[in-house]
Structure formats: C-alpha cells, structure tokens
Coordinates of C-alpha atoms in Angstrom, one line a residue:
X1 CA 0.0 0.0 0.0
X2 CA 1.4 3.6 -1.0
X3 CA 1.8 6.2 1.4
X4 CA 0.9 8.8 -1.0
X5 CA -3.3 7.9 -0.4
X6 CA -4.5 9.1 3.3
X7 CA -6.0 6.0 5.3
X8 CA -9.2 6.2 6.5
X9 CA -8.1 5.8 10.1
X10 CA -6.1 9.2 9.5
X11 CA -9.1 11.1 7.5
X12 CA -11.5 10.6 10.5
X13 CA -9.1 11.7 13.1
X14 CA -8.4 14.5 10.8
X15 CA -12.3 15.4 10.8
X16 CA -12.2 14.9 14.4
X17 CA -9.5 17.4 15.3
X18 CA -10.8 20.7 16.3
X19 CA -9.1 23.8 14.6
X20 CA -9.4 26.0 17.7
X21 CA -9.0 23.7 20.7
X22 CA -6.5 21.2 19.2
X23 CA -8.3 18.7 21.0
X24 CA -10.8 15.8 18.9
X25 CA -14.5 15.7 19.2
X26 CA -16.0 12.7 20.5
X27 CA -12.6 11.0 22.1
X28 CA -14.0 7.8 23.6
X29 CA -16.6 6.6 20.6
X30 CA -13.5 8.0 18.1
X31 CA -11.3 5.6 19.5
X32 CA -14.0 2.7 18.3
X33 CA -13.7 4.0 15.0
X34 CA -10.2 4.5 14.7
X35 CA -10.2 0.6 15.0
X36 CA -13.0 0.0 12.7
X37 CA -11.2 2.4 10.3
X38 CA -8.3 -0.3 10.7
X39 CA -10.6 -2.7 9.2
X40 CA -12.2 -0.7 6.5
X41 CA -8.9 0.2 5.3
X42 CA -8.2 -3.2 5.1
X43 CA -10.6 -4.7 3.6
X44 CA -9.8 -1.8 0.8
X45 CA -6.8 -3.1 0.0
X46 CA -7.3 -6.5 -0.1
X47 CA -6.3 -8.1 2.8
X48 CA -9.4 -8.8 4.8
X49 CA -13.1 -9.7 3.9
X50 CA -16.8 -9.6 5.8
X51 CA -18.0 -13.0 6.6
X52 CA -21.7 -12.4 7.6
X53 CA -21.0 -10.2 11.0
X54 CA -17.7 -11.3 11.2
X55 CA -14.4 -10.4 9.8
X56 CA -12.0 -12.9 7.6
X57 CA -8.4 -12.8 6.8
X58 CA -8.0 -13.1 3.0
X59 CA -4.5 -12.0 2.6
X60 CA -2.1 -11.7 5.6
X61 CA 1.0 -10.3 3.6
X62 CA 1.8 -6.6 5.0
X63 CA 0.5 -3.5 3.7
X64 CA 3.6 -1.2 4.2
X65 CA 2.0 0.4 7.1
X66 CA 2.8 -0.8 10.7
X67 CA -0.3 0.1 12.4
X68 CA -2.3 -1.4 10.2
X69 CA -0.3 -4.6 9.7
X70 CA -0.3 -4.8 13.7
X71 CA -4.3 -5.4 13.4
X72 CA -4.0 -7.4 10.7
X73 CA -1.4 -9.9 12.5
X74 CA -3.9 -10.1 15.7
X75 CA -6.7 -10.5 13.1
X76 CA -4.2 -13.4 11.3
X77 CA -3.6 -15.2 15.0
X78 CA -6.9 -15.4 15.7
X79 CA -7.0 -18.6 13.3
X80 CA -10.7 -17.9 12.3
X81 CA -13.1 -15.3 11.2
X82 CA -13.6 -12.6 14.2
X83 CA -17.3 -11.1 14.9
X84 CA -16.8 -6.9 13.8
X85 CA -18.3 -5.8 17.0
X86 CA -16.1 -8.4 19.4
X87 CA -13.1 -6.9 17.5
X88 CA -13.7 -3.0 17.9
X89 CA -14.8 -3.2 21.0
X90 CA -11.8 -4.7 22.6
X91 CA -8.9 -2.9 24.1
X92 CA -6.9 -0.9 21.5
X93 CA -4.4 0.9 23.9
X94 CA -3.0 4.0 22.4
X95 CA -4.8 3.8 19.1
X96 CA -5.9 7.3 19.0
X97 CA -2.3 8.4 20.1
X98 CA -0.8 6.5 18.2
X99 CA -1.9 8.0 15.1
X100 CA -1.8 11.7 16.2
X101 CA 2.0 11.1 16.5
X102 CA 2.0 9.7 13.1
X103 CA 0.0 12.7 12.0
X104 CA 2.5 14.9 13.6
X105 CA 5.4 12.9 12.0
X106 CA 3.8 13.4 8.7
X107 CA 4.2 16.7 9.4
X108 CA 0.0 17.3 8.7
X109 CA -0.2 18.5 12.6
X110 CA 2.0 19.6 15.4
X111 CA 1.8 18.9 19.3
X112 CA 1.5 22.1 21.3
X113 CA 2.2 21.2 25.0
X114 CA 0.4 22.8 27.8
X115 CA -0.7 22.6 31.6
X116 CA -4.2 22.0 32.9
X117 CA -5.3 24.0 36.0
X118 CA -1.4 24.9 36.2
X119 CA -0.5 21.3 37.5
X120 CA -1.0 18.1 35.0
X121 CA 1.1 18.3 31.7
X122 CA -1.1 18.3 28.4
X123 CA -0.8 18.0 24.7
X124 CA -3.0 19.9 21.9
X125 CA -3.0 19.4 18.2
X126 CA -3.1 22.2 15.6
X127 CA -4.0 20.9 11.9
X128 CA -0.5 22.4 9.7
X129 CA -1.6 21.7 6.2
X130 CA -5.6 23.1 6.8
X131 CA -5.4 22.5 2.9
X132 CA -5.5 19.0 4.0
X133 CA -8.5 19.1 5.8
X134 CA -10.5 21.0 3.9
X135 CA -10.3 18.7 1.2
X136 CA -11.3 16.0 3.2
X137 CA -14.5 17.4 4.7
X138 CA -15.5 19.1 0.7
X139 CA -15.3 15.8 -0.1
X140 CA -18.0 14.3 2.5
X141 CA -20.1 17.8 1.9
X142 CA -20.2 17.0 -1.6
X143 CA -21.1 13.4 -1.3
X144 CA -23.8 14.7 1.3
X145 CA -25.0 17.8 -0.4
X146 CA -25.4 16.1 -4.2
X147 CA -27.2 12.9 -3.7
X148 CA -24.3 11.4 -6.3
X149 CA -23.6 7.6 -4.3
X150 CA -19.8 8.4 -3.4
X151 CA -16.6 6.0 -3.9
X152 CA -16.2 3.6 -1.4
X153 CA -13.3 5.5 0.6
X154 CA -15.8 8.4 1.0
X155 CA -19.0 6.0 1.5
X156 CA -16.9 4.4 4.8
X157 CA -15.2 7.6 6.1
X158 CA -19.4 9.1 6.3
X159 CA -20.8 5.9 8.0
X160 CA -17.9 6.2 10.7
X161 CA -18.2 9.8 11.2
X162 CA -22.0 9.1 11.7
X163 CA -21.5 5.7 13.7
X164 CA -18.9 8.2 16.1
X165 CA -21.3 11.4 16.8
X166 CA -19.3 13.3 14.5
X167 CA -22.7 14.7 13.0
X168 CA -22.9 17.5 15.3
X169 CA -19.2 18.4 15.5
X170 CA -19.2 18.8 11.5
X171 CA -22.7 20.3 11.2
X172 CA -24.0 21.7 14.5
X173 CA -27.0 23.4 15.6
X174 CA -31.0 22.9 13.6
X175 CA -29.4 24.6 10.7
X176 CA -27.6 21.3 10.3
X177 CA -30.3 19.1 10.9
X178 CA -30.5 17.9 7.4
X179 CA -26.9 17.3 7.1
X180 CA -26.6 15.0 10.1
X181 CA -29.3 13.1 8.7
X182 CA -27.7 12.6 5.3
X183 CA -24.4 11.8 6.9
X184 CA -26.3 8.9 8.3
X185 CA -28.1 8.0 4.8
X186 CA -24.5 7.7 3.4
X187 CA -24.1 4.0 5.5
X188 CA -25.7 2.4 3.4
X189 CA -23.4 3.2 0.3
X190 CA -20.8 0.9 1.6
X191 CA -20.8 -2.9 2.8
X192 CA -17.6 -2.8 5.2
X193 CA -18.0 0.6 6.1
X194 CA -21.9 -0.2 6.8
X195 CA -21.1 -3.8 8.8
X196 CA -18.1 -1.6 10.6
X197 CA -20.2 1.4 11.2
X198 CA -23.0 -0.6 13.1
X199 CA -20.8 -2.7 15.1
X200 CA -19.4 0.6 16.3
X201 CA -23.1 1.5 17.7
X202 CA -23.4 -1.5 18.6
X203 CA -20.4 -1.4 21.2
X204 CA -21.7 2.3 22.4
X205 CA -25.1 0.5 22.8
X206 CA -23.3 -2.3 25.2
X207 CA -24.5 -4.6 22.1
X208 CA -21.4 -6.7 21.9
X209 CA -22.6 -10.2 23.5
X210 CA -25.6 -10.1 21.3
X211 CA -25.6 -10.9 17.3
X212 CA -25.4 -7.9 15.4
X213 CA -28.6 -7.0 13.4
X214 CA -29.0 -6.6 9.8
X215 CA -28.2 -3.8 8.2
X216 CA -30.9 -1.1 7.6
X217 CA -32.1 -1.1 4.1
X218 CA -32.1 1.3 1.3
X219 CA -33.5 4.5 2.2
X220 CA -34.1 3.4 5.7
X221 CA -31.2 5.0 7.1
X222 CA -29.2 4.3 10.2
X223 CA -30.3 4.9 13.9
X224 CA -28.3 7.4 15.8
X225 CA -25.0 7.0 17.8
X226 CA -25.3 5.0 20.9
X227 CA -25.4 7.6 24.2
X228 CA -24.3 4.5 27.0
X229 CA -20.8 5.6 28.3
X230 CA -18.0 3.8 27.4
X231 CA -16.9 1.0 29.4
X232 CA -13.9 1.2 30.8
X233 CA -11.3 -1.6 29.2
X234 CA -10.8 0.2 26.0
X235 CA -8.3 2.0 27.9
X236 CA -6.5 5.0 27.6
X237 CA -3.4 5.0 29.2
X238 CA -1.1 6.0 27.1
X239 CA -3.1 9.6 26.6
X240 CA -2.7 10.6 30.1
X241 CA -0.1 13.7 28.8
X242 CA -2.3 14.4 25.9
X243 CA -5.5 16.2 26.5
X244 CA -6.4 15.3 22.2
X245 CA -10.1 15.1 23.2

C-alpha cells in the first residue's frame, strides 16, 4: 500500500481534530472508529473480507503500514473469522495516540504542549496543512449535499463519522439538521463501512454479546450513535499527557 493515499483511520481523526481547541470531538466513541477504520482500510486493500458479522483474513502479507499490519497480524492469529463488534470493542491501547503522533510525523499536525489547571502536563494538536482538511471534509459535503452515491473510501469515512457522533461536530445546531441526517443516509453506500459502522453503535449501545442486526435497508437510514458511556477496558493509558479530546 502507497503512502501517497491518506488511510481512512487518519481522515476521520483529521475530521475529528478541532481547529481552535487542538483537542478531537467525540474521544471515547472516536477511539471505536479509529479501530473499525483499521478494518475498513483493510478490507480496501485487499487483505481482509466480511463473513456475515464477522471479519476474515483473505490476505495476511503486509500493507507497508505498521499500524495497520499490527491489526491485521492479531486479526491473522486469531485462526478464524472474528465477529466486527467483538473486534472493535476490545482494548486498543494507544490507538488514537498512536496516530496523532504519526500525524505529527507526517508533518500534517503539530503537538503544542500545555498545563491543565497549572499542574498536569497536556498536549493539543493544531492541523499544519488546513489544505489537507478541507479537502477532506468538501469531499463528504459533496457526497452529502449532491445525492451522487460516493466511492467507497468516502462512503466508509461518512458511515464512521455518523457511527462516532461526528454529525454535530461537522454540522452543529438545527441549521444542520439535514446534514446530520444525510451523513447517516450515506451508511448504506458501503458494505464494510456499513457492517463496521453498526458494530461501532453496537459497542456504544453495550450490544457486543448479542448478534449484530442486519443492516438497515435502502433509504431506511441508520439509527443514531449509541449515548451509554463507554466501558472502561478500552483504555487510555497511554493519553494521560495528551488532552487530544
């Protein structure tokens, strides 16, 4: 796989980073679809397949990328097909920092450090290239705003950015009403991103030990993001310096 294409795992954390806090919108259901980005990204290039609910390794050789060919080796050891919701709702330690520092290396943000209350160390993230951004989210505006059925890379980045509560961070307020409910239309328009996005829900919704339902139909839409809190082993313990939420 070619550096020279954005993964999707890097676009929605990108959509996710706020221009004028440096911090990421929705930081605990984000980290669920940083991993279900893993598999949609994936599955793009070959190397995995959906079996049903669950997920299959096709093609174990590595992409080129390291954090995606870690998931793809756990997805390898597991010897057989994993269910989607069993696999993004386990513990993914780091993920979201993990990729923020590859963002920064990239040189497409940079870490600004900080204190909070005066005492505990923190670390913000300013967008470098906004060029980079913009072209990202023109891209889901247009898929949202034409009604034309987007490629697959855009289809999957929309159902995750529903499936995380981005909807309000990208178009706030009642003047965004219609947006939001579009975003959510757009799940539909992609099978991994669809089967991803609704296992993503499906953890928020505390879903995980029960089969995962089919899919909503054409022109049915999807329901909205799961409110439950998060439980606590998805852990976060390597973003105790970084305040990227």
């Amino acid at each position: 796989m070619g550096r020279s294409r954005r993964t999707i795992p890097e676009e929605l954390l990108l959509l996710a980073l706020d221009p004028t806090t440096g911090t990421t919108a929705q930081p605990q259901s984000l980290d669920l679809g940083l991993a279900g980005a893993q598999l949609v990204e994936l599955a793009l290039a070959g190397r995995i397949a959906p079996d049903g609910d669950r997920i299959a390794v096709v093609a174990p050789r590595p992409t080129g990328d390291p954090t995606l060919d870690c998931a793809l080796e756990l997805l390898r050891r597991r010897g057989a097909p994993v269910r989607a919701v069993n696999w993004i709702g386990g513990p993914r330690l780091g993920l979201r920092q993990t990729y923020l520092s590859h963002l920064e290396r990239c040189g497409m943000v940079h870490a600004v450090a900080g204190q909070m209350c005066g005492v505990l160390p923190t670390t913000r993230y300013q967008a470098t290239d906004t060029a980079i951004s913009r072209e990202i989210r023109t891209r889901l505006d247009s898929a949202i705003r034409t009604g034309v059925p987007p490629d697959p890379r855009t289809a999957a980045l929309a159902a995750l950015a529903h499936a995380v509560g981005l909807g309000k961070h990208l178009y706030p307020g009642n003047e965004g009403r219609s947006s939001r409910s579009r975003l959510r239309d757009l799940i539909r328009h992609d099978p991994m991103g669809g089967l991803v996005a609704h296992a993503v829900m499906d953890v928020q919704n505390g879903a995980a030990a029960q089969p995962r339902r089919s899919p909503a139909p054409p022109g049915r839409g999807a329901p909205e993001p799961g409110r439950v809190p998060m439980q606590p082993h998805h852990g976060h313990g390597s973003m105790a310096r970084a305040v990227a939420h």
